[in-house]
């Protein structure tokens, strides 16, 4: 019987990327739309890793199923590594993607190109009854001086990947998934999670 795993997010854009990235795993992926009683989960950790595990543990506890969660932070060098854990609410509580982008463009307005470097980082966590796993993915880039591209979400329109000559918003979801922070975190989680799933299935068969 195929393992069921819940993706612990209400964010439809993030969900789309996670489902696409995890589709090669031999698991049945569910999301929180199957559990309407689960509301927003308070992410009050001090690090991305803490927040990822807060979400995964809570959804695992509430559903009784293995859960995968991630937390992502944009670390801008000129801002001393901020917004970091506050990336999703950089412009304030209940702000929109556009609010965050506009605030970032405003605070970076007078910063020279040579000082606009940034890192997008994702921590991905898996939790079930027996184990906890995590992975890290990160990509280096720059904060563009204006929005470019119509795809993606969040800060994608201003996160410029020098090697590609494009912002994330100018890439296809397939291309973004290969090189992005979330894509790398998924890629790095896959071997350990695949190994764990296989060993779990072997243990079930021999039990």
XYZ file of N, CA, C and O in Angstrom:
828
model
N 0.841 -1.197 0.000
C 0.000 0.000 0.000
C 0.884 1.259 0.000
O 1.834 1.365 0.764
N 0.549 2.205 -0.882
C 1.379 3.392 -1.044
C 1.263 4.326 0.173
O 0.180 4.554 0.700
N 2.408 4.840 0.629
C 2.414 5.772 1.751
C 1.716 7.079 1.370
O 1.939 7.627 0.293
N 0.859 7.555 2.272
C 0.222 8.855 2.078
C 1.008 9.900 2.860
O 1.343 9.691 4.020
N 1.290 11.016 2.218
C 2.040 12.101 2.851
C 1.293 13.411 2.620
O 0.864 13.704 1.498
N 1.148 14.193 3.685
C 0.449 15.470 3.586
C 1.461 16.602 3.413
O 2.420 16.708 4.183
N 1.244 17.435 2.416
C 2.060 18.632 2.259
C 1.450 19.724 3.132
O 0.301 20.118 2.955
N 2.236 20.198 4.076
C 1.715 21.089 5.124
C 1.804 22.559 4.719
O 2.634 23.316 5.229
N 0.960 22.949 3.762
C 0.894 24.359 3.398
C -0.490 24.694 2.870
O -1.157 23.852 2.266
N -0.914 25.939 3.115
C -2.149 26.465 2.520
C -1.830 27.300 1.281
O -2.747 27.757 0.601
N -0.537 27.499 1.021
C -0.119 28.341 -0.093
C -0.217 27.559 -1.406
O 0.549 26.631 -1.648
N -1.164 27.938 -2.254
C -1.417 27.189 -3.496
C -0.226 27.242 -4.454
O 0.041 26.283 -5.177
N 0.490 28.362 -4.482
C 1.647 28.487 -5.375
C 2.775 27.559 -4.926
O 3.383 26.854 -5.729
N 3.040 27.564 -3.632
C 4.068 26.685 -3.077
C 3.673 25.217 -3.281
O 4.505 24.370 -3.623
N 2.384 24.940 -3.086
C 1.872 23.580 -3.231
C 2.112 23.040 -4.640
O 2.520 21.895 -4.816
N 1.888 23.893 -5.628
C 2.083 23.486 -7.023
C 3.533 23.069 -7.270
O 3.805 22.037 -7.888
N 4.465 23.871 -6.750
C 5.883 23.551 -6.929
C 6.278 22.278 -6.185
O 7.019 21.444 -6.699
N 5.772 22.124 -4.959
C 6.115 20.945 -4.166
C 5.558 19.674 -4.797
O 6.252 18.656 -4.870
N 4.313 19.728 -5.244
C 3.705 18.536 -5.860
C 4.463 18.140 -7.121
O 4.695 16.957 -7.369
N 4.863 19.128 -7.907
C 5.602 18.835 -9.138
C 6.976 18.251 -8.796
O 7.408 17.263 -9.377
N 7.640 18.838 -7.821
C 8.975 18.386 -7.454
C 9.005 17.014 -6.803
O 9.964 16.264 -6.960
N 7.939 16.684 -6.058
C 7.893 15.415 -5.322
C 7.163 14.303 -6.086
O 7.008 13.201 -5.574
N 6.738 14.600 -7.312
C 5.889 13.663 -8.057
C 6.576 12.334 -8.380
O 5.909 11.334 -8.624
N 7.914 12.299 -8.377
C 8.630 11.060 -8.705
C 8.725 10.085 -7.531
O 9.124 8.934 -7.703
N 8.371 10.562 -6.340
C 8.405 9.675 -5.178
C 7.253 8.688 -5.220
O 6.161 9.007 -5.701
N 7.490 7.507 -4.682
C 6.457 6.470 -4.670
C 5.531 6.667 -3.463
O 5.455 5.832 -2.565
N 4.866 7.833 -3.454
C 3.946 8.158 -2.356
C 2.708 8.831 -2.927
O 2.733 9.372 -4.033
N 1.637 8.802 -2.154
C 0.422 9.532 -2.523
C 0.444 10.872 -1.796
O 0.440 10.923 -0.566
N 0.480 11.950 -2.558
C 0.574 13.281 -1.962
C -0.808 13.872 -1.712
O -1.632 13.968 -2.619
N -1.060 14.243 -0.474
C -2.286 14.939 -0.106
C -1.917 16.377 0.270
O -0.748 16.682 0.465
N -2.920 17.235 0.345
C -2.648 18.590 0.826
C -3.725 18.977 1.827
O -4.654 18.207 2.099
N -3.620 20.180 2.373
C -4.500 20.572 3.470
C -5.947 20.819 3.038
O -6.826 20.960 3.888
N -6.207 20.831 1.731
C -7.602 20.935 1.278
C -8.387 19.684 1.671
O -9.613 19.715 1.771
N -7.676 18.581 1.928
C -8.325 17.345 2.397
C -8.616 17.394 3.896
O -9.292 16.509 4.424
N -8.087 18.421 4.562
C -8.264 18.560 6.020
C -8.702 19.996 6.335
O -7.927 20.795 6.871
N -9.939 20.337 5.978
C -10.396 21.723 6.114
C -10.413 22.260 7.540
O -10.466 23.483 7.734
N -10.362 21.379 8.527
C -10.367 21.849 9.919
C -9.014 22.410 10.359
O -8.915 23.059 11.408
N -7.972 22.148 9.559
C -6.644 22.662 9.910
C -6.513 24.090 9.393
O -6.521 24.340 8.193
N -6.406 25.035 10.318
C -6.269 26.440 9.945
C -4.814 26.819 9.752
O -3.945 25.959 9.573
N -4.555 28.119 9.792
C -3.179 28.600 9.661
C -2.349 28.139 10.870
O -2.819 28.184 12.004
N -1.140 27.707 10.605
C -0.245 27.245 11.674
C 0.712 28.383 12.031
O 1.340 28.972 11.149
N 0.774 28.700 13.300
C 1.629 29.793 13.759
C 3.099 29.399 13.633
O 3.538 28.420 14.235
N 3.828 30.145 12.835
C 5.258 29.886 12.639
C 6.039 30.880 13.502
O 6.351 31.977 13.062
N 6.339 30.480 14.725
C 7.012 31.404 15.636
C 8.448 30.982 15.955
O 9.021 31.374 16.965
N 9.021 30.171 15.077
C 10.418 29.768 15.262
C 11.365 30.908 14.932
O 10.999 31.870 14.250
N 12.589 30.785 15.410
C 13.593 31.824 15.157
C 14.428 31.537 13.918
O 15.218 32.381 13.492
N 14.266 30.334 13.353
C 15.005 29.965 12.143
C 14.047 29.314 11.146
O 12.954 28.865 11.511
N 14.490 29.234 9.901
C 13.694 28.559 8.870
C 13.479 27.088 9.226
O 12.394 26.536 9.041
N 14.525 26.455 9.771
C 14.431 25.043 10.142
C 13.379 24.834 11.222
O 12.556 23.906 11.141
N 13.383 25.683 12.232
C 12.384 25.564 13.301
C 10.974 25.701 12.733
O 10.070 24.938 13.084
N 10.769 26.678 11.855
C 9.431 26.893 11.287
C 8.980 25.723 10.418
O 7.808 25.329 10.447
N 9.900 25.158 9.630
C 9.551 24.004 8.790
C 9.103 22.831 9.657
O 8.092 22.169 9.369
N 9.835 22.580 10.742
C 9.463 21.473 11.622
C 8.199 21.770 12.426
O 7.416 20.853 12.710
N 7.963 23.029 12.795
C 6.719 23.382 13.487
C 5.528 22.976 12.618
O 4.569 22.348 13.096
N 5.579 23.323 11.327
C 4.470 23.008 10.427
C 4.327 21.505 10.214
O 3.220 20.959 10.281
N 5.452 20.832 9.941
C 5.390 19.393 9.668
C 4.904 18.613 10.889
O 4.068 17.711 10.772
N 5.412 18.949 12.071
C 5.000 18.243 13.292
C 3.525 18.465 13.600
O 2.813 17.537 14.000
N 3.071 19.695 13.432
C 1.679 20.020 13.743
C 0.718 19.283 12.810
O -0.281 18.713 13.245
N 1.023 19.284 11.513
C 0.150 18.603 10.547
C 0.201 17.090 10.754
O -0.817 16.406 10.651
N 1.375 16.571 11.076
C 1.472 15.140 11.390
C 0.617 14.799 12.610
O -0.121 13.809 12.622
N 0.689 15.644 13.634
C -0.082 15.411 14.862
C -1.591 15.463 14.590
O -2.349 14.629 15.097
N -2.016 16.406 13.761
C -3.447 16.604 13.516
C -4.039 15.581 12.546
O -5.229 15.290 12.603
N -3.213 15.058 11.633
C -3.731 14.122 10.623
C -3.370 12.673 10.912
O -4.025 11.758 10.398
N -2.323 12.456 11.705
C -1.842 11.096 11.935
C -1.061 10.545 10.753
O -0.671 9.375 10.749
N -0.806 11.388 9.757
C -0.085 10.959 8.557
C 1.288 11.629 8.502
O 1.486 12.702 9.077
N 2.240 11.020 7.787
C 3.520 11.692 7.568
C 3.280 13.044 6.904
O 2.353 13.195 6.101
N 4.109 14.029 7.229
C 3.921 15.371 6.680
C 5.242 15.943 6.187
O 6.306 15.670 6.745
N 5.134 16.731 5.126
C 6.273 17.464 4.579
C 5.932 18.951 4.625
O 4.835 19.350 4.238
N 6.867 19.748 5.108
C 6.676 21.196 5.126
C 7.985 21.862 4.736
O 9.059 21.258 4.846
N 7.871 23.104 4.304
C 9.101 23.852 4.061
C 8.929 25.270 4.584
O 7.819 25.745 4.798
N 10.043 25.916 4.824
C 10.031 27.342 5.113
C 11.150 27.970 4.302
O 12.237 27.385 4.161
N 10.845 29.118 3.750
C 11.764 29.767 2.827
C 12.068 31.177 3.285
O 11.181 31.891 3.755
N 13.313 31.573 3.144
C 13.704 32.918 3.511
C 14.584 33.558 2.451
O 15.397 32.884 1.813
N 14.372 34.838 2.247
C 15.219 35.628 1.363
C 16.198 36.405 2.243
O 15.780 37.171 3.117
N 17.473 36.178 2.033
C 18.501 36.833 2.836
C 19.272 37.805 1.950
O 20.031 37.397 1.075
N 19.039 39.099 2.177
C 19.640 40.148 1.354
C 20.869 40.712 2.071
O 20.767 41.184 3.208
N 22.004 40.640 1.413
C 23.261 41.038 2.056
C 23.245 42.495 2.524
O 23.705 42.813 3.630
N 22.712 43.386 1.692
C 22.703 44.807 2.041
C 21.793 45.109 3.236
O 21.913 46.165 3.862
N 20.908 44.155 3.561
C 19.996 44.322 4.702
C 20.428 43.462 5.892
O 19.628 43.173 6.779
N 21.681 43.023 5.871
C 22.192 42.229 6.987
C 21.557 40.855 7.099
O 21.449 40.294 8.189
N 21.140 40.292 5.946
C 20.518 38.966 5.955
C 19.001 38.985 6.118
O 18.366 37.934 6.129
N 18.424 40.144 6.260
C 16.966 40.246 6.346
C 16.362 40.191 4.944
O 17.054 40.443 3.974
N 15.070 39.846 4.807
C 14.082 39.605 5.863
C 14.121 38.221 6.519
O 13.494 38.017 7.541
N 14.842 37.242 5.951
C 14.989 35.938 6.613
C 13.671 35.291 6.964
O 12.811 35.086 6.098
N 13.467 34.960 8.250
C 12.235 34.274 8.663
C 10.999 35.151 8.476
O 9.874 34.657 8.518
N 11.204 36.451 8.265
C 10.066 37.365 8.073
C 9.793 37.638 6.596
O 9.070 38.577 6.259
N 10.342 36.795 5.721
C 10.227 37.015 4.279
C 8.778 37.154 3.815
O 8.454 38.041 3.030
N 7.904 36.265 4.291
C 6.509 36.280 3.837
C 5.724 37.469 4.378
O 4.676 37.826 3.832
N 6.220 38.084 5.452
C 5.508 39.223 6.038
C 6.420 40.439 6.179
O 6.308 41.218 7.116
N 7.290 40.605 5.200
C 8.251 41.708 5.185
C 7.538 43.065 5.244
O 7.975 43.994 5.914
N 6.413 43.160 4.529
C 5.668 44.425 4.482
C 4.583 44.494 5.557
O 3.774 45.416 5.559
N 4.561 43.527 6.466
C 3.573 43.533 7.549
C 2.679 42.310 7.510
O 2.663 41.552 6.536
N 1.942 42.089 8.593
C 1.023 40.954 8.660
C -0.039 41.071 7.564
O -0.506 42.171 7.254
N -0.417 39.912 7.000
C -1.475 39.847 5.970
C -1.150 40.662 4.712
O -2.055 41.086 3.986
N 0.148 40.878 4.456
C 0.528 41.617 3.248
C 0.471 40.690 2.030
O 0.471 39.467 2.154
N 0.424 41.284 0.860
C 0.392 40.513 -0.389
C 1.808 40.338 -0.933
O 2.761 40.983 -0.467
N 1.930 39.459 -1.943
C 3.219 39.308 -2.620
C 3.700 40.676 -3.126
O 4.868 41.033 -2.983
N 2.786 41.419 -3.738
C 3.140 42.702 -4.328
C 3.593 43.701 -3.269
O 4.539 44.472 -3.494
N 2.947 43.670 -2.108
C 3.367 44.548 -1.004
C 4.830 44.294 -0.633
O 5.610 45.224 -0.445
N 5.176 43.015 -0.533
C 6.554 42.648 -0.173
C 7.550 43.084 -1.242
O 8.620 43.613 -0.935
N 7.199 42.829 -2.500
C 8.082 43.204 -3.611
C 8.284 44.712 -3.638
O 9.414 45.206 -3.775
N 7.185 45.456 -3.508
C 7.292 46.923 -3.554
C 8.122 47.468 -2.389
O 8.896 48.417 -2.555
N 7.971 46.869 -1.207
C 8.779 47.325 -0.079
C 10.253 47.032 -0.323
O 11.124 47.870 -0.036
N 10.550 45.831 -0.851
C 11.942 45.478 -1.136
C 12.547 46.437 -2.155
O 13.681 46.916 -1.990
N 11.809 46.734 -3.222
C 12.308 47.676 -4.224
C 12.561 49.047 -3.606
O 13.537 49.725 -3.934
N 11.689 49.439 -2.688
C 11.824 50.753 -2.045
C 13.062 50.820 -1.156
O 13.856 51.769 -1.241
N 13.248 49.795 -0.300
C 14.390 49.850 0.627
C 15.721 49.634 -0.102
O 16.776 50.049 0.392
N 15.667 49.025 -1.291
C 16.894 48.777 -2.059
C 17.118 49.826 -3.151
O 18.057 49.713 -3.946
N 16.290 50.836 -3.173
C 16.289 51.804 -4.276
C 17.653 52.426 -4.543
O 18.071 52.570 -5.693
N 18.364 52.808 -3.505
C 19.639 53.510 -3.689
C 20.866 52.619 -3.513
O 21.988 53.117 -3.380
N 20.638 51.298 -3.522
C 21.755 50.345 -3.366
C 22.368 50.044 -4.736
O 21.655 49.701 -5.682
N 23.680 50.172 -4.835
C 24.388 49.885 -6.095
C 24.249 48.410 -6.483
O 24.107 47.543 -5.615
N 24.360 48.151 -7.780
C 24.266 46.774 -8.284
C 25.256 45.846 -7.593
O 24.944 44.680 -7.324
N 26.442 46.345 -7.293
C 27.486 45.505 -6.696
C 27.139 45.057 -5.272
O 27.765 44.147 -4.745
N 26.129 45.699 -4.672
C 25.740 45.358 -3.297
C 24.322 44.797 -3.203
O 23.737 44.789 -2.122
N 23.810 44.297 -4.319
C 22.418 43.817 -4.326
C 22.317 42.293 -4.246
O 21.294 41.700 -4.552
N 23.402 41.650 -3.831
C 23.424 40.176 -3.772
C 22.474 39.648 -2.693
O 22.222 40.312 -1.677
N 21.944 38.465 -2.936
C 20.980 37.851 -2.012
C 21.012 36.343 -2.173
O 21.482 35.814 -3.188
N 20.520 35.667 -1.156
C 20.382 34.203 -1.205
C 18.939 33.849 -0.853
O 18.381 34.373 0.113
N 18.354 32.985 -1.661
C 17.058 32.398 -1.334
C 17.326 31.019 -0.742
O 18.041 30.215 -1.341
N 16.794 30.765 0.439
C 17.078 29.507 1.135
C 15.782 28.810 1.534
O 14.847 29.456 2.019
N 15.724 27.510 1.330
C 14.576 26.698 1.749
C 15.040 25.549 2.624
O 16.006 24.861 2.291
N 14.349 25.365 3.733
C 14.533 24.176 4.562
C 13.283 23.326 4.423
O 12.163 23.815 4.600
N 13.457 22.064 4.082
C 12.330 21.146 3.929
C 12.386 20.091 5.031
O 13.453 19.547 5.311
N 11.244 19.841 5.654
C 11.181 18.905 6.780
C 10.158 17.816 6.517
O 9.073 18.078 5.983
N 10.505 16.596 6.917
C 9.589 15.437 6.851
C 9.464 14.870 8.251
O 10.469 14.673 8.941
N 8.227 14.620 8.665
C 7.979 14.093 10.013
C 6.951 12.970 9.949
O 5.905 13.094 9.307
N 7.268 11.846 10.604
C 6.248 10.817 10.841
C 6.458 10.251 12.246
O 7.177 10.836 13.060
N 5.826 9.120 12.539
C 5.904 8.548 13.893
C 7.315 8.129 14.291
O 7.655 8.106 15.468
N 8.122 7.774 13.298
C 9.408 7.149 13.596
C 10.627 8.031 13.356
O 11.683 7.786 13.916
N 10.485 9.039 12.494
C 11.696 9.784 12.136
C 11.395 11.229 11.770
O 10.244 11.596 11.522
N 12.445 12.034 11.768
C 12.380 13.399 11.264
C 13.572 13.606 10.329
O 14.711 13.293 10.691
N 13.289 14.100 9.128
C 14.329 14.333 8.140
C 14.254 15.784 7.687
O 13.184 16.395 7.737
N 15.375 16.320 7.226
C 15.316 17.665 6.647
C 16.386 17.834 5.583
O 17.357 17.065 5.519
N 16.201 18.831 4.740
C 17.181 19.145 3.710
C 17.240 20.659 3.533
O 16.334 21.381 3.953
N 18.311 21.112 2.910
C 18.515 22.536 2.662
C 18.731 22.756 1.166
O 19.411 21.975 0.504
N 18.138 23.812 0.667
C 18.390 24.218 -0.718
C 18.589 25.720 -0.764
O 17.886 26.455 -0.078
N 19.568 26.164 -1.522
C 19.748 27.610 -1.637
C 20.268 27.979 -3.019
O 20.893 27.177 -3.708
N 19.948 29.191 -3.420
C 20.413 29.702 -4.706
C 20.827 31.164 -4.519
O 20.177 31.919 -3.798
N 21.948 31.524 -5.145
C 22.442 32.902 -5.056
C 21.893 33.715 -6.223
O 21.714 33.200 -7.328
N 21.637 34.969 -5.942
C 21.133 35.846 -6.978
C 21.308 37.292 -6.587
O 22.128 37.626 -5.726
N 20.530 38.153 -7.229
C 20.559 39.589 -6.941
C 19.135 40.122 -6.885
O 18.231 39.557 -7.519
N 18.951 41.195 -6.144
C 17.657 41.866 -6.141
C 17.649 42.836 -7.323
O 18.454 43.779 -7.384
N 16.766 42.581 -8.286
C 16.676 43.442 -9.464
C 16.146 44.818 -9.052
O 15.522 44.979 -8.007
N 16.382 45.808 -9.888
C 15.937 47.168 -9.577
C 14.504 47.427 -10.032
O 13.910 48.450 -9.710
N 13.940 46.459 -10.794
C 12.545 46.561 -11.226
C 11.977 45.165 -11.446
O 12.726 44.210 -11.600
N 10.664 45.069 -11.457
C 10.007 43.769 -11.646
C 10.159 43.309 -13.095
O 10.013 44.096 -14.026
N 10.459 42.013 -13.251
C 10.576 41.443 -14.593
C 9.956 40.052 -14.609
O 10.247 39.230 -13.733
N 9.114 39.802 -15.595
C 8.503 38.484 -15.751
C 7.120 38.414 -15.131
O 6.791 39.158 -14.215
N 6.337 37.462 -15.625
C 4.944 37.332 -15.185
C 4.674 36.029 -14.441
O 3.588 35.832 -13.910
N 5.648 35.123 -14.406
C 5.442 33.829 -13.761
C 5.792 33.871 -12.284
O 6.119 34.908 -11.719
N 5.716 32.692 -11.671
C 6.142 32.546 -10.283
C 5.253 33.265 -9.294
O 4.116 33.633 -9.583
N 5.806 33.501 -8.113
C 5.068 34.158 -7.042
C 6.066 34.731 -6.052
O 7.282 34.598 -6.221
N 5.565 35.365 -5.010
C 6.464 35.926 -4.000
C 7.404 36.967 -4.599
O 6.973 37.892 -5.280
N 8.690 36.783 -4.357
C 9.701 37.736 -4.826
C 10.270 37.355 -6.195
O 11.280 37.923 -6.624
N 9.647 36.404 -6.875
C 10.219 35.868 -8.118
C 10.493 36.939 -9.172
O 11.440 36.827 -9.950
N 9.669 37.977 -9.219
C 9.830 39.001 -10.259
C 11.045 39.901 -10.034
O 11.468 40.626 -10.945
N 11.629 39.855 -8.819
C 12.813 40.705 -8.567
C 14.037 39.890 -8.140
O 15.085 40.475 -7.848
N 13.909 38.563 -8.093
C 15.083 37.743 -7.756
C 15.745 37.310 -9.056
O 15.258 36.437 -9.775
N 16.883 37.938 -9.339
C 17.582 37.764 -10.613
C 18.724 36.764 -10.447
O 19.596 36.942 -9.590
N 18.686 35.698 -11.251
C 19.732 34.669 -11.206
C 20.745 34.985 -12.299
O 20.444 34.882 -13.489
N 21.924 35.402 -11.886
C 22.934 35.913 -12.824
C 23.276 34.898 -13.903
O 23.345 35.235 -15.096
N 23.502 33.625 -13.503
C 23.899 32.589 -14.463
C 22.856 32.377 -15.563
O 23.179 32.007 -16.687
N 21.588 32.604 -15.219
C 20.505 32.399 -16.191
C 20.165 33.684 -16.948
O 19.505 33.636 -17.989
N 20.573 34.827 -16.401
C 20.234 36.100 -17.037
C 18.754 36.413 -16.962
O 18.214 37.146 -17.795
N 18.078 35.838 -15.947
C 16.626 36.008 -15.821
C 16.229 36.064 -14.355
O 16.947 35.559 -13.489
N 15.070 36.655 -14.098
C 14.461 36.508 -12.781
C 13.717 35.175 -12.758
O 13.423 34.596 -13.812
N 13.376 34.695 -11.572
C 12.573 33.472 -11.469
C 11.251 33.617 -12.227
O 10.734 32.660 -12.794
N 10.687 34.832 -12.213
C 9.388 35.062 -12.851
C 9.451 34.975 -14.371
O 8.422 34.865 -15.043
N 10.674 35.034 -14.924
C 10.840 34.909 -16.384
C 11.083 33.466 -16.814
O 11.191 33.177 -18.000
N 11.157 32.541 -15.846
C 11.426 31.133 -16.142
C 10.136 30.316 -16.146
O 9.148 30.688 -15.520
N 10.186 29.168 -16.819
C 9.087 28.216 -16.711
C 9.150 27.564 -15.330
O 10.214 27.561 -14.688
N 8.047 26.988 -14.876
C 8.052 26.314 -13.572
C 9.021 25.140 -13.595
O 9.677 24.836 -12.595
N 9.158 24.485 -14.776
C 10.088 23.352 -14.890
C 11.522 23.815 -14.679
O 12.301 23.201 -13.944
N 11.884 24.933 -15.322
C 13.245 25.466 -15.188
C 13.489 25.957 -13.766
O 14.532 25.677 -13.156
N 12.505 26.675 -13.218
C 12.666 27.194 -11.866
C 12.846 26.037 -10.879
O 13.676 26.113 -9.966
N 12.075 24.959 -11.047
C 12.164 23.830 -10.128
C 13.536 23.160 -10.148
O 13.946 22.557 -9.161
N 14.236 23.257 -11.262
C 15.559 22.640 -11.360
C 16.594 23.438 -10.574
O 17.434 22.869 -9.875
N 16.530 24.763 -10.668
C 17.615 25.572 -10.108
C 17.248 26.328 -8.835
O 18.123 26.882 -8.178
N 15.962 26.367 -8.471
C 15.555 27.206 -7.344
C 15.915 26.600 -5.998
O 16.245 25.415 -5.880
N 15.830 27.428 -4.967
C 16.059 27.003 -3.596
C 15.125 25.860 -3.205
O 15.554 24.879 -2.605
N 13.838 25.990 -3.549
C 12.879 24.934 -3.219
C 13.175 23.673 -4.035
O 13.101 22.557 -3.532
N 13.531 23.885 -5.308
C 13.881 22.745 -6.153
C 15.099 22.006 -5.615
O 15.140 20.771 -5.609
N 16.093 22.748 -5.151
C 17.293 22.120 -4.593
C 16.988 21.412 -3.276
O 17.531 20.332 -3.005
N 16.121 22.004 -2.451
C 15.759 21.357 -1.187
C 15.028 20.041 -1.452
O 15.264 19.034 -0.770
N 14.145 20.051 -2.453
C 13.446 18.818 -2.829
C 14.455 17.787 -3.329
O 14.431 16.618 -2.913
N 15.347 18.212 -4.209
C 16.369 17.308 -4.767
C 17.222 16.694 -3.657
O 17.551 15.500 -3.693
N 17.576 17.512 -2.656
C 18.423 17.020 -1.566
C 17.663 16.136 -0.582
O 18.259 15.303 0.105
N 16.338 16.324 -0.506
C 15.531 15.478 0.382
C 15.252 14.112 -0.245
O 15.126 13.107 0.466
N 15.146 14.085 -1.570
C 14.704 12.869 -2.276
C 15.496 11.610 -1.916
O 14.894 10.575 -1.610
N 16.844 11.625 -1.918
C 17.573 10.385 -1.637
C 17.307 9.834 -0.236
O 17.081 8.635 -0.072
N 17.308 10.722 0.780
C 17.093 10.232 2.145
C 15.645 9.794 2.349
O 15.382 8.803 3.033
N 14.713 10.515 1.740
C 13.305 10.152 1.891
C 12.991 8.869 1.127
O 12.276 7.996 1.629
N 13.562 8.730 -0.068
C 13.368 7.504 -0.856
C 13.911 6.301 -0.100
O 13.270 5.245 -0.028
N 15.101 6.444 0.462
C 15.713 5.364 1.239
C 14.848 4.997 2.442
O 14.634 3.815 2.742
N 14.317 6.021 3.108
C 13.481 5.785 4.281
C 12.179 5.070 3.895
O 11.753 4.126 4.567
N 11.555 5.504 2.793
C 10.303 4.877 2.335
C 10.539 3.415 1.978
O 9.759 2.535 2.335
N 11.654 3.151 1.291
C 11.974 1.761 0.911
C 12.183 0.891 2.140
O 11.691 -0.238 2.211
N 12.918 1.409 3.124
C 13.172 0.622 4.334
C 11.880 0.409 5.117
O 11.672 -0.656 5.707
N 10.996 1.390 5.103
C 9.693 1.254 5.785
C 8.872 0.173 5.108
O 8.224 -0.649 5.791
N 8.886 0.168 3.762
C 8.112 -0.853 3.040
C 8.679 -2.249 3.279
O 7.934 -3.220 3.425
N 10.020 -2.355 3.337
C 10.647 -3.667 3.589
C 10.280 -4.164 4.975
O 9.945 -5.329 5.177
N 10.305 -3.249 5.946
C 9.953 -3.619 7.321
C 8.510 -4.080 7.429
O 8.189 -4.998 8.174
N 7.622 -3.440 6.659
C 6.210 -3.859 6.664
C 6.051 -5.253 6.082
O 5.294 -6.076 6.582
N 6.800 -5.500 4.994
C 6.687 -6.795 4.328
C 7.234 -7.934 5.177
O 6.777 -9.074 5.097
N 8.260 -7.633 5.996
C 8.893 -8.676 6.782
C 8.274 -8.813 8.180
O 8.619 -9.713 8.934
N 7.409 -7.869 8.509
C 6.781 -7.894 9.855
C 5.785 -9.031 9.965
O 5.175 -9.443 8.998
